[in-house]
Coordinates of C-alpha atoms in Angstrom, one line a residue:
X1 CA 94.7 91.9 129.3
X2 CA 98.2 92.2 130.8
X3 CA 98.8 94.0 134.3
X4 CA 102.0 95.0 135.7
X5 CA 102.0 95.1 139.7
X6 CA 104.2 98.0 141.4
X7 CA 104.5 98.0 144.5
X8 CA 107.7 98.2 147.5
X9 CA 106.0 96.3 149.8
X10 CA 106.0 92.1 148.5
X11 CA 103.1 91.5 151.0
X12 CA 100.9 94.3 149.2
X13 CA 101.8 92.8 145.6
X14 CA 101.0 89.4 146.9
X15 CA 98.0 89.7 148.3
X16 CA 96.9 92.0 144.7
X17 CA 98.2 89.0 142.6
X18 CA 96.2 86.4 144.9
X19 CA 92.8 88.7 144.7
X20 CA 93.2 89.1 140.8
X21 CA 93.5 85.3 140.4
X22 CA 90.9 84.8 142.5
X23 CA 88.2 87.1 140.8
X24 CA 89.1 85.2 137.4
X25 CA 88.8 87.7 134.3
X26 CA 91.1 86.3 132.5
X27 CA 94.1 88.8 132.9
X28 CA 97.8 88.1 132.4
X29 CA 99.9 89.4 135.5
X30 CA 102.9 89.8 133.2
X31 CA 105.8 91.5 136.0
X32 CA 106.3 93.0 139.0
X33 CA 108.0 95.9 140.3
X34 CA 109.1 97.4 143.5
X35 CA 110.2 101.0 142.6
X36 CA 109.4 102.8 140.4
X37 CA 112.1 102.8 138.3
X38 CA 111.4 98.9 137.6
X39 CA 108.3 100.2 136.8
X40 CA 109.3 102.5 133.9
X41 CA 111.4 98.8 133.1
X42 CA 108.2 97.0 133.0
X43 CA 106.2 99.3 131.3
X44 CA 108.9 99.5 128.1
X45 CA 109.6 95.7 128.2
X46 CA 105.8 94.5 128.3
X47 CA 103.1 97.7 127.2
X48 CA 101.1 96.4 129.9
X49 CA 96.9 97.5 129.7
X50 CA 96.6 98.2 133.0
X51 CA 99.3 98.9 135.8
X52 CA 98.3 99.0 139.4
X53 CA 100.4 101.2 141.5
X54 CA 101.5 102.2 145.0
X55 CA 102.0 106.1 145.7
X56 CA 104.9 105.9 147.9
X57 CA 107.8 103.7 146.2
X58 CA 111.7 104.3 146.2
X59 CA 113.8 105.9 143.4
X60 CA 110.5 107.4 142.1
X61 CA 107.3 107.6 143.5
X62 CA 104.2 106.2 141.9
X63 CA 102.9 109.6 140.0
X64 CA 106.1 110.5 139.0
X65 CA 106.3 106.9 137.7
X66 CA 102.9 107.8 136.1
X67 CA 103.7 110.8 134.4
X68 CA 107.1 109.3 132.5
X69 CA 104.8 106.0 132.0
X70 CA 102.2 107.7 129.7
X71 CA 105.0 108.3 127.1
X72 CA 106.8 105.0 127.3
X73 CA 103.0 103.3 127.4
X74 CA 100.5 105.6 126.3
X75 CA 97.4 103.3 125.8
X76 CA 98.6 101.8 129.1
X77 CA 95.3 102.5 131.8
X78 CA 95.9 103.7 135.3
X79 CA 94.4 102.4 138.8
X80 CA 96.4 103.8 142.2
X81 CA 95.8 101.9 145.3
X82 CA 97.5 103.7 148.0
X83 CA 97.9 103.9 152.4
X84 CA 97.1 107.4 152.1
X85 CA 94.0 109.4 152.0
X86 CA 95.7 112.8 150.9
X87 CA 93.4 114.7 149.0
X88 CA 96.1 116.3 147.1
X89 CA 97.4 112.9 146.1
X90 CA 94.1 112.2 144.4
X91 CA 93.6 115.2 142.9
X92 CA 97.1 114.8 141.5
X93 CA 96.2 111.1 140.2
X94 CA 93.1 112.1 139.0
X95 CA 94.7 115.0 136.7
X96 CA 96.9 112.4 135.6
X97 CA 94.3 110.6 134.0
X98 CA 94.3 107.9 136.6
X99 CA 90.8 105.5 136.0
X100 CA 90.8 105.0 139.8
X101 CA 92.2 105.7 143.5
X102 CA 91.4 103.0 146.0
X103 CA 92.7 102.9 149.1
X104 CA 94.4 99.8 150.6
X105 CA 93.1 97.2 150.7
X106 CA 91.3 97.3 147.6
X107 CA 88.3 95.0 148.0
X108 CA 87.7 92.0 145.4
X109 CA 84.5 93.4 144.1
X110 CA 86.6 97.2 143.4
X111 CA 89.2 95.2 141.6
X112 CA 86.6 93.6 139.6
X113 CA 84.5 97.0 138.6
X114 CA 87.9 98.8 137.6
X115 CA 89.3 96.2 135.6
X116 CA 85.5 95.7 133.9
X117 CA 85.4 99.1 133.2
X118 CA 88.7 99.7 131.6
X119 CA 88.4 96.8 129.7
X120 CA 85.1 98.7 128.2
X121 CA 86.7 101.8 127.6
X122 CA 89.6 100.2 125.8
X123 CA 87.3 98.1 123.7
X124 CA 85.1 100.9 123.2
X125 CA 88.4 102.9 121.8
X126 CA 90.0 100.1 120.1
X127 CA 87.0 99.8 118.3
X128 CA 86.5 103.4 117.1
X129 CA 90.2 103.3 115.9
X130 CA 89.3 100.3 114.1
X131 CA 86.1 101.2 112.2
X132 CA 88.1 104.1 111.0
X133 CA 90.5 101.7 109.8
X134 CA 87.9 99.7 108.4
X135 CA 86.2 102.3 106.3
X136 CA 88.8 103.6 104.7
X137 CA 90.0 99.8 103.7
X138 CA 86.5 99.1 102.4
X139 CA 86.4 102.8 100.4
X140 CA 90.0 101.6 98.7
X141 CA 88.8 98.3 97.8
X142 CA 85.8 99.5 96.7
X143 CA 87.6 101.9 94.2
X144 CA 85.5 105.0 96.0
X145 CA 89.1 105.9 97.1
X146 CA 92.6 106.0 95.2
X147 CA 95.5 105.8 97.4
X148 CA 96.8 109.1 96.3
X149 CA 93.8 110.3 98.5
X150 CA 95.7 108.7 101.6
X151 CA 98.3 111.5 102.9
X152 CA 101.8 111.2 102.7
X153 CA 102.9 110.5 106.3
X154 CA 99.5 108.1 107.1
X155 CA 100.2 104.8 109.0
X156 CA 98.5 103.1 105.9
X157 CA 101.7 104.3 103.9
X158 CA 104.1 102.0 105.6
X159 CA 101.7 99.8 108.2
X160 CA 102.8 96.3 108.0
X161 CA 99.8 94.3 106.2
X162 CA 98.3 91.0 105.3
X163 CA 95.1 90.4 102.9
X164 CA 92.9 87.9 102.3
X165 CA 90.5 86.9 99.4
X166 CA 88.5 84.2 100.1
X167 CA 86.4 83.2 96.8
X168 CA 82.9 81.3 97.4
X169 CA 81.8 78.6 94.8
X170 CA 78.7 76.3 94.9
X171 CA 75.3 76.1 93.7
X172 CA 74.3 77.4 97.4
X173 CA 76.1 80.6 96.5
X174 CA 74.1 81.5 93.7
X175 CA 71.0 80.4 95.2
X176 CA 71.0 81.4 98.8
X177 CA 73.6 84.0 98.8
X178 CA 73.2 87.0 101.0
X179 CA 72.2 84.0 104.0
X180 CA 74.8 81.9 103.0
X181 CA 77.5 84.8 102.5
X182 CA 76.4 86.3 105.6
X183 CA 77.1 83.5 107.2
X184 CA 80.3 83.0 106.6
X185 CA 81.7 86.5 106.7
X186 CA 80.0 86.2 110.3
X187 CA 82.0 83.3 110.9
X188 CA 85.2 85.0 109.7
X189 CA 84.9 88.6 111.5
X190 CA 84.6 86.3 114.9
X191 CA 88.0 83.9 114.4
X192 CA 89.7 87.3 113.3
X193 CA 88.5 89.2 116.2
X194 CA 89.6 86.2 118.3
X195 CA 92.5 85.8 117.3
X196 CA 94.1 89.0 115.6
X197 CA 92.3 92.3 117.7
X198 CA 94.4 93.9 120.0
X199 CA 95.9 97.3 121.1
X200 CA 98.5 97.1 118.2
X201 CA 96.5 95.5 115.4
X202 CA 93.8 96.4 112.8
X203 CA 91.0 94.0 110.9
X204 CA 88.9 95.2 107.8
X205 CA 86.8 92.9 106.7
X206 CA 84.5 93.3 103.3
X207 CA 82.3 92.0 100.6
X208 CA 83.6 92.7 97.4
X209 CA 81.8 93.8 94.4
X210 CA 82.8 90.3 92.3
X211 CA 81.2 88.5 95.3
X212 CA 85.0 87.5 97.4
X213 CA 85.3 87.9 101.2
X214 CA 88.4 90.5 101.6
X215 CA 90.3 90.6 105.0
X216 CA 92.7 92.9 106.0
X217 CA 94.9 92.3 109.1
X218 CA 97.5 95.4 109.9
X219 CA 99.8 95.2 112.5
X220 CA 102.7 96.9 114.4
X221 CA 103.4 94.4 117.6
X222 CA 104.5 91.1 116.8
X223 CA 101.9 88.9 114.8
X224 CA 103.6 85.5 113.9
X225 CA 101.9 83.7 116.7
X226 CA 98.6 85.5 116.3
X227 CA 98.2 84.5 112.3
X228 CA 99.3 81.5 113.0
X229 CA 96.2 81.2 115.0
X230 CA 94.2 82.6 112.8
X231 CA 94.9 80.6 109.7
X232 CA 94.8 77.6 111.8
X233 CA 91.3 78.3 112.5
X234 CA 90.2 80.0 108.8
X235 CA 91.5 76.5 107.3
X236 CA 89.6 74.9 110.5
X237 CA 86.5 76.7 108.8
X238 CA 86.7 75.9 105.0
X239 CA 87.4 72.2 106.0
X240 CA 84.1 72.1 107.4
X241 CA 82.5 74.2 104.7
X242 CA 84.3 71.6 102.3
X243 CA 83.1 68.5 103.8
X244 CA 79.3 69.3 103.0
X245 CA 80.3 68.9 99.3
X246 CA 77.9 72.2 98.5
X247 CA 80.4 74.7 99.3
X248 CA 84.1 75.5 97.9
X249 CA 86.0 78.0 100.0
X250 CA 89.6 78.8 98.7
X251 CA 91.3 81.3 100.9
X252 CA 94.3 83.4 98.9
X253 CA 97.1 85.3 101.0
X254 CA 98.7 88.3 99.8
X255 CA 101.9 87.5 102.9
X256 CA 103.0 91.1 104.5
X257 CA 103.1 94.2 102.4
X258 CA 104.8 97.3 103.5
X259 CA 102.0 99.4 103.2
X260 CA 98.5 100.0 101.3
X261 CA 100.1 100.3 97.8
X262 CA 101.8 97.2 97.8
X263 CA 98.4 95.2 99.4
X264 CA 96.9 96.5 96.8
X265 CA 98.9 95.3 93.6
X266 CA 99.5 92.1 95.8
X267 CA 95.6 92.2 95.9
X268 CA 95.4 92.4 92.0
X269 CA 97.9 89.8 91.6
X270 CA 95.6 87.3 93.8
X271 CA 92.4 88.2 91.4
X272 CA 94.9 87.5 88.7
X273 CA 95.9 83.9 89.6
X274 CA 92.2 83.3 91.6
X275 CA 91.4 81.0 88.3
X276 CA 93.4 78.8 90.2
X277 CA 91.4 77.6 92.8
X278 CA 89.2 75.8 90.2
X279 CA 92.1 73.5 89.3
X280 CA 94.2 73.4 93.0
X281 CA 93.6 70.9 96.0
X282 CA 90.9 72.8 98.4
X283 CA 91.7 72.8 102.1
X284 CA 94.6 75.2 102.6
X285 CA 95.7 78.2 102.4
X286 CA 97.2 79.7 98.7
X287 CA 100.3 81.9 99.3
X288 CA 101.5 83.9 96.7
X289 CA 104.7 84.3 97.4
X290 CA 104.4 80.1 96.9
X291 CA 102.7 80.4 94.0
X292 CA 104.8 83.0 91.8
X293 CA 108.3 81.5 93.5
X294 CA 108.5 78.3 91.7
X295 CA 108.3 76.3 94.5
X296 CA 104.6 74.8 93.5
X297 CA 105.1 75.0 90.0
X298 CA 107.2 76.5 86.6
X299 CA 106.0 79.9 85.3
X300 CA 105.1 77.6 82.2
X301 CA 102.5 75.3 84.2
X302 CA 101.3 78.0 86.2
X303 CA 100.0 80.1 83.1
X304 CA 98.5 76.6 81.9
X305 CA 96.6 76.1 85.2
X306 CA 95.3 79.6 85.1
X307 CA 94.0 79.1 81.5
X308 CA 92.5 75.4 82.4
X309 CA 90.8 77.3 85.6
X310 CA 89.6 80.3 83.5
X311 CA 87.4 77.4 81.1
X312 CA 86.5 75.5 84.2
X313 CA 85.0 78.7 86.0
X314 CA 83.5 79.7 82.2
X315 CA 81.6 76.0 82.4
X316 CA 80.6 76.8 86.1
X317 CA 79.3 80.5 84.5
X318 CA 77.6 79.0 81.4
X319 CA 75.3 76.2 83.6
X320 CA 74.2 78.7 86.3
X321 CA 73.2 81.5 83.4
X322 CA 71.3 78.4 82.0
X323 CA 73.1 78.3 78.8
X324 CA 73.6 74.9 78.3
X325 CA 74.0 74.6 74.2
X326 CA 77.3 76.7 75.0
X327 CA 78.0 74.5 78.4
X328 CA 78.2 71.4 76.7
X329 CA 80.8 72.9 74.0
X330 CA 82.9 74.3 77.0
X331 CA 82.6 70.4 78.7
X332 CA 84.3 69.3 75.3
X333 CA 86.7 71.9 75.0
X334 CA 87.5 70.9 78.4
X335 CA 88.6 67.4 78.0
X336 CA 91.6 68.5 75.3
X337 CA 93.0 71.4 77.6
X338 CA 92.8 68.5 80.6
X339 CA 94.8 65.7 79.1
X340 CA 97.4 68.2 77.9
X341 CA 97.7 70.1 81.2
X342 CA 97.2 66.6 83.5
X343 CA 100.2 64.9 81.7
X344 CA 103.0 67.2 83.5
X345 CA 101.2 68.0 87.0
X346 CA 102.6 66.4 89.8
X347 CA 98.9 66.2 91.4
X348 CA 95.5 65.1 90.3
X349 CA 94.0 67.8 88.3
X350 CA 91.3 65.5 87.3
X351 CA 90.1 65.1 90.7
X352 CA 90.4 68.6 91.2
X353 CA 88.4 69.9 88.4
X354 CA 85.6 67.3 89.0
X355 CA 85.2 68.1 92.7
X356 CA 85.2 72.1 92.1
X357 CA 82.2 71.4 88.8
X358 CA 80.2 69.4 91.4
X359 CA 79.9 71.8 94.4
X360 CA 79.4 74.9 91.2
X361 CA 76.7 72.8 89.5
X362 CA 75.4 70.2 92.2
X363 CA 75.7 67.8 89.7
X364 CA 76.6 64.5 91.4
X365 CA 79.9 63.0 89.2
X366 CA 79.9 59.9 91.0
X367 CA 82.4 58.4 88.2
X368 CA 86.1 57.4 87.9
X369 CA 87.8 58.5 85.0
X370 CA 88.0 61.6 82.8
X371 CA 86.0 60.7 80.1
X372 CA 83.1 59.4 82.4
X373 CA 82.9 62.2 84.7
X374 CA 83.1 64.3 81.7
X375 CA 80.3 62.7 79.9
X376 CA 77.9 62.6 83.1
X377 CA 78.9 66.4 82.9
X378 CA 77.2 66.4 79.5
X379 CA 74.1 64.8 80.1
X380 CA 73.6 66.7 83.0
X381 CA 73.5 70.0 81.3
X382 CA 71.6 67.9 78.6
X383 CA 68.8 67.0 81.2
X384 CA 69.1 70.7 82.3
X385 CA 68.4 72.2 78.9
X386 CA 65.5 69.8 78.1
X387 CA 63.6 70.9 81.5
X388 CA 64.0 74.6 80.8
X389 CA 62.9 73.9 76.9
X390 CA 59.6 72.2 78.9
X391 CA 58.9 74.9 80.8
X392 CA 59.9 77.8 78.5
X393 CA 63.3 78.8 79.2
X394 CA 64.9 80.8 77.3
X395 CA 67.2 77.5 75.8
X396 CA 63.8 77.0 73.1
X397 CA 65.3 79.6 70.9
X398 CA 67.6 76.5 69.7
X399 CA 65.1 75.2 67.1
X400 CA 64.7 78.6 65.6
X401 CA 68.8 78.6 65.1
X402 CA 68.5 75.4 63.6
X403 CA 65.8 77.1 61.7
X404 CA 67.6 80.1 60.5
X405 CA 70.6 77.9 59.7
X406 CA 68.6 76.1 57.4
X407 CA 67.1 79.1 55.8
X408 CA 70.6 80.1 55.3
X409 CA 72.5 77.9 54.0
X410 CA 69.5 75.2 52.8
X411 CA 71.7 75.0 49.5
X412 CA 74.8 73.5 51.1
X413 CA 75.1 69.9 52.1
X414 CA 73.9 70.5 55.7
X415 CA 72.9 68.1 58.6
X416 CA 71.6 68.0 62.2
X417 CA 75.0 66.6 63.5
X418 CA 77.2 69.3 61.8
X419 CA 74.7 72.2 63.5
X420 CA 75.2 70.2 67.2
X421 CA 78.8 70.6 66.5
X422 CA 78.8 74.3 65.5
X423 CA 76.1 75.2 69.0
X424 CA 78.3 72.8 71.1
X425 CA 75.6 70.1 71.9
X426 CA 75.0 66.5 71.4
X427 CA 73.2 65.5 67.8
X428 CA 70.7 63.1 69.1
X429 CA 70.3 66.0 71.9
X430 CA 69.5 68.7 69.1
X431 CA 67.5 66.7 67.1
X432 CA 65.0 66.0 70.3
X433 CA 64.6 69.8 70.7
X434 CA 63.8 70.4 67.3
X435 CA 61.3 68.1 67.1
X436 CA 60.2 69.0 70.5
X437 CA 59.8 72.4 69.0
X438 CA 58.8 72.0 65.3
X439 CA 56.9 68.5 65.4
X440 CA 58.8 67.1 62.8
X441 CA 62.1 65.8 61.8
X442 CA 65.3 68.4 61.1
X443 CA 65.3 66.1 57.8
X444 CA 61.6 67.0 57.0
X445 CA 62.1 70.7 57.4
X446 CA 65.1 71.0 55.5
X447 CA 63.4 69.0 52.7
X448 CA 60.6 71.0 53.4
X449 CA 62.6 74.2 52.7
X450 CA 64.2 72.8 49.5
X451 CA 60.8 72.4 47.8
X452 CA 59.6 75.3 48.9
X453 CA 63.0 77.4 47.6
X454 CA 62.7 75.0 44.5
X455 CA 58.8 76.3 43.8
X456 CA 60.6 79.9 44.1
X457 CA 63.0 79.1 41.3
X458 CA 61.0 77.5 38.8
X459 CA 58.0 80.3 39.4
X460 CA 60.2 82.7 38.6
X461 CA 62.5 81.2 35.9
X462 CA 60.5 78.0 34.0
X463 CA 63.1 77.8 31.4
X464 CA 65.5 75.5 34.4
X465 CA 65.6 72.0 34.0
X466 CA 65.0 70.3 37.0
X467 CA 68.6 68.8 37.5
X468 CA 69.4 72.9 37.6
X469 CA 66.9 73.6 40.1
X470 CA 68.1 70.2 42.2
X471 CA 71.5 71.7 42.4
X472 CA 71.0 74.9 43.6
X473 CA 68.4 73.9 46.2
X474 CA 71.2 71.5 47.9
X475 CA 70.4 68.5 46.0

């Protein structure tokens, strides 16, 4: 808290200073001032929380000081300490909305109790003005309000802003969520509040529907120092979160917008480009002004990388839904859009890619190489699939596509490895499901289904010659 001293005596503001530093509540003594006019100096220069002020002072006295103060200051909390005992000087203070009137010399323990208190009180406000904040922030971003709800001449119309979106990847995620979540927007709130809540600020913090962490941070005073803090200690946090190798935090910045309209289509542009993070070195924080300026990359490459981090995430989507026949397609779909977009990056992609797949999947890619890493990839969705068939998952329903494929097109010059193609999966992988599933061969049921179609065809025409009936049975 920062504390302006006004007083015409030096002996009076040195023994204040002296007690306050002794008493320790961590409070900034900012200035001094021996008349009142200084005062009214002080008070415009620094927008002190608490001034402490003598009665009697020349050019103005103390509750004339007081009274021209509230409008310069007007959060700016009162304490008199004064020689005189007047009644009518503390009625005056008093009406002035002065939190106390001590008489000198204030005693340590006084000092103590009044600054405690109006440090409550202020907290107590601050924080009503901020949940108001909060919930209309929250109601915005949760589409329960437009912002042509928010009148015209609002301080969210022109209020200096910053946003946030921090996206959460990683089997713990999916698994542990609301503890895991909870967690970390704990962790968040407390380095905001550290670092960004004051008298001249405002912090919404929220869950969003798609599962990111949103932060607001609004702000009148000057806030270069404060969010410098801040993200110092948010890419403090992922680091950590990173270096279990379970978690992927990627933080996304919107930089200041002028007001609640532009946040939000700065917002929109994040969720846009949020593919990203799937594709981009973790540990820092992703600007967008850096990311749509050029500076990181061409317009070209960055439409790329969003596409690459679209199938990526889609791969990530597929395992956890336990869809693994169309997994193992995305894995090889993967490898073509990799090469192509790895040749012109001016970072390692690869690396990228593979750490972000092994916090989403917990699969442990302990290989160099694309093609290696990409293979292990494979097999583990492989080893996936085969467990769920085992225990009934809803993967079993492969055999009966083989089955229906067969049925379908029985005629045609089929086999096993052109159906693997077509579901995305591995041949020998498809054929060990069928036969998991059927108890014999994919070669002894479609043979199985040619005699049987074959039976059909000379039951109900015997006038065909059995070279006929070979042909149209797929022979």
């Amino acid at each position: 808290m920062k504390i302006v001293l006004a007083d015409d005596e030096s002996l009076a503001r040195l023994y204040l200073r002296s007690t306050l530093c002794e008493i320790d509540l961590s409070v900034s003594i900012v200035a001094e001032a021996k008349n009142g006019l200084e005062l009214l100096e002080q008070l415009e220069r620094h927008q002190p929380d608490i001034v402490f002020a003598d009665i009697r002072m020349p050019k103005l006295d103390g509750l004339s000081a007081i009274r021209r103060g509230k409008e310069i200051s007007p959060h700016t909390q009162w304490v008199v300490l004064s020689s005189y005992s007047k009644f009518e000087y503390a009625q005056e203070a008093l009406a002035l909305g002065v939190h106390h009137y001590f008489l000198k010399p204030a005693s340590p323990s006084d000092l103590r109790q009044s600054i405690n208190q109006i440090r409550q009180k202020s907290f107590q406000h601050l924080t009503t003005l901020n949940n108001e904040f909060e919930n209309t922030m929250v109601s915005l971003l949760h589409h329960c309000l437009s912002v042509t709800d928010i009148d015209s001449d609002s301080p969210l119309r022109h209020y200096p802003m910053t946003g946030y979106l921090l996206y959460l990847d990683g089997v713990p995620v999916r698994s542990t969520k609301s503890s895991w979540h909870g967690s970390l927007v704990s962790e968040i709130r407390k380095i905001a509040m550290q670092h960004l809540f004051d008298k001249d600020s405002r912090i919404s913090l929220t869950a969003l529907p798609e599962g990111q962490i949103a932060l607001v941070y609004a702000s009148t005073g000057p806030v270069m120092r404060s969010v410098l803090g801040f993200e110092q200690s948010l890419t403090e946090l992922v680091e950590r979160y990173a270096l279990t190798n379970k978690h992927s935090v990627m933080p996304f910045q919107t930089g200041t917008c002028k007001g609640i309209e532009p946040l939000l289509q700065a917002f929109a542009e994040l969720k846009r480009l949020s593919h990203l993070r799937a594709v981009l070195p973790a540990g820092r924080i992703m600007k967008l002004k850096d990311l749509l300026s050029g500076r990181e990359m061409s317009e070209r490459q960055l439409a790329s990388l969003v596409a690459l981090g679209q199938r990526v995430e889609k791969i990530a989507d597929r395992f956890h839904a336990g869809d693994y026949h169309h997994y193992a397609k995305e894995v090889s779909l993967l490898s073509m859009e990799l090469k192509a977009v790895s040749s012109e990056a001016a970072y390692p992609i690869e690396g990228c890619v593979q750490r972000f797949l092994e916090r989403a999947t917990g699969a442990e890619i302990d290989e160099t190489g694309m093609e290696n890493w990409l293979r292990k990839l494979e097999t583990y969705g492989e080893k996936k699939l085969l467990s769920a068939v085992e225990t009934g998952g809803d993967s079993r329903d492969l055999a009966k596509i083989v089955m229906e494929y067969v049925d379908k097109n029985y005629m045609r010059d089929i086999g096993i490895g052109q159906i693997a193609h077509e579901l995305g999966v591995t041949y020998n992988y498809l054929s060990t499901i069928f036969h998991k599933k059927r108890g014999m061969t994919f070669m002894s049921y479609l043979t199985q289904t040619r005699m049987l179609k074959a039976k059909e065809l000379l039951v109900s025409n015997p006038h065909l010659n059995i070279q006929d009936v070979a042909s149209q049975v797929g022979y």
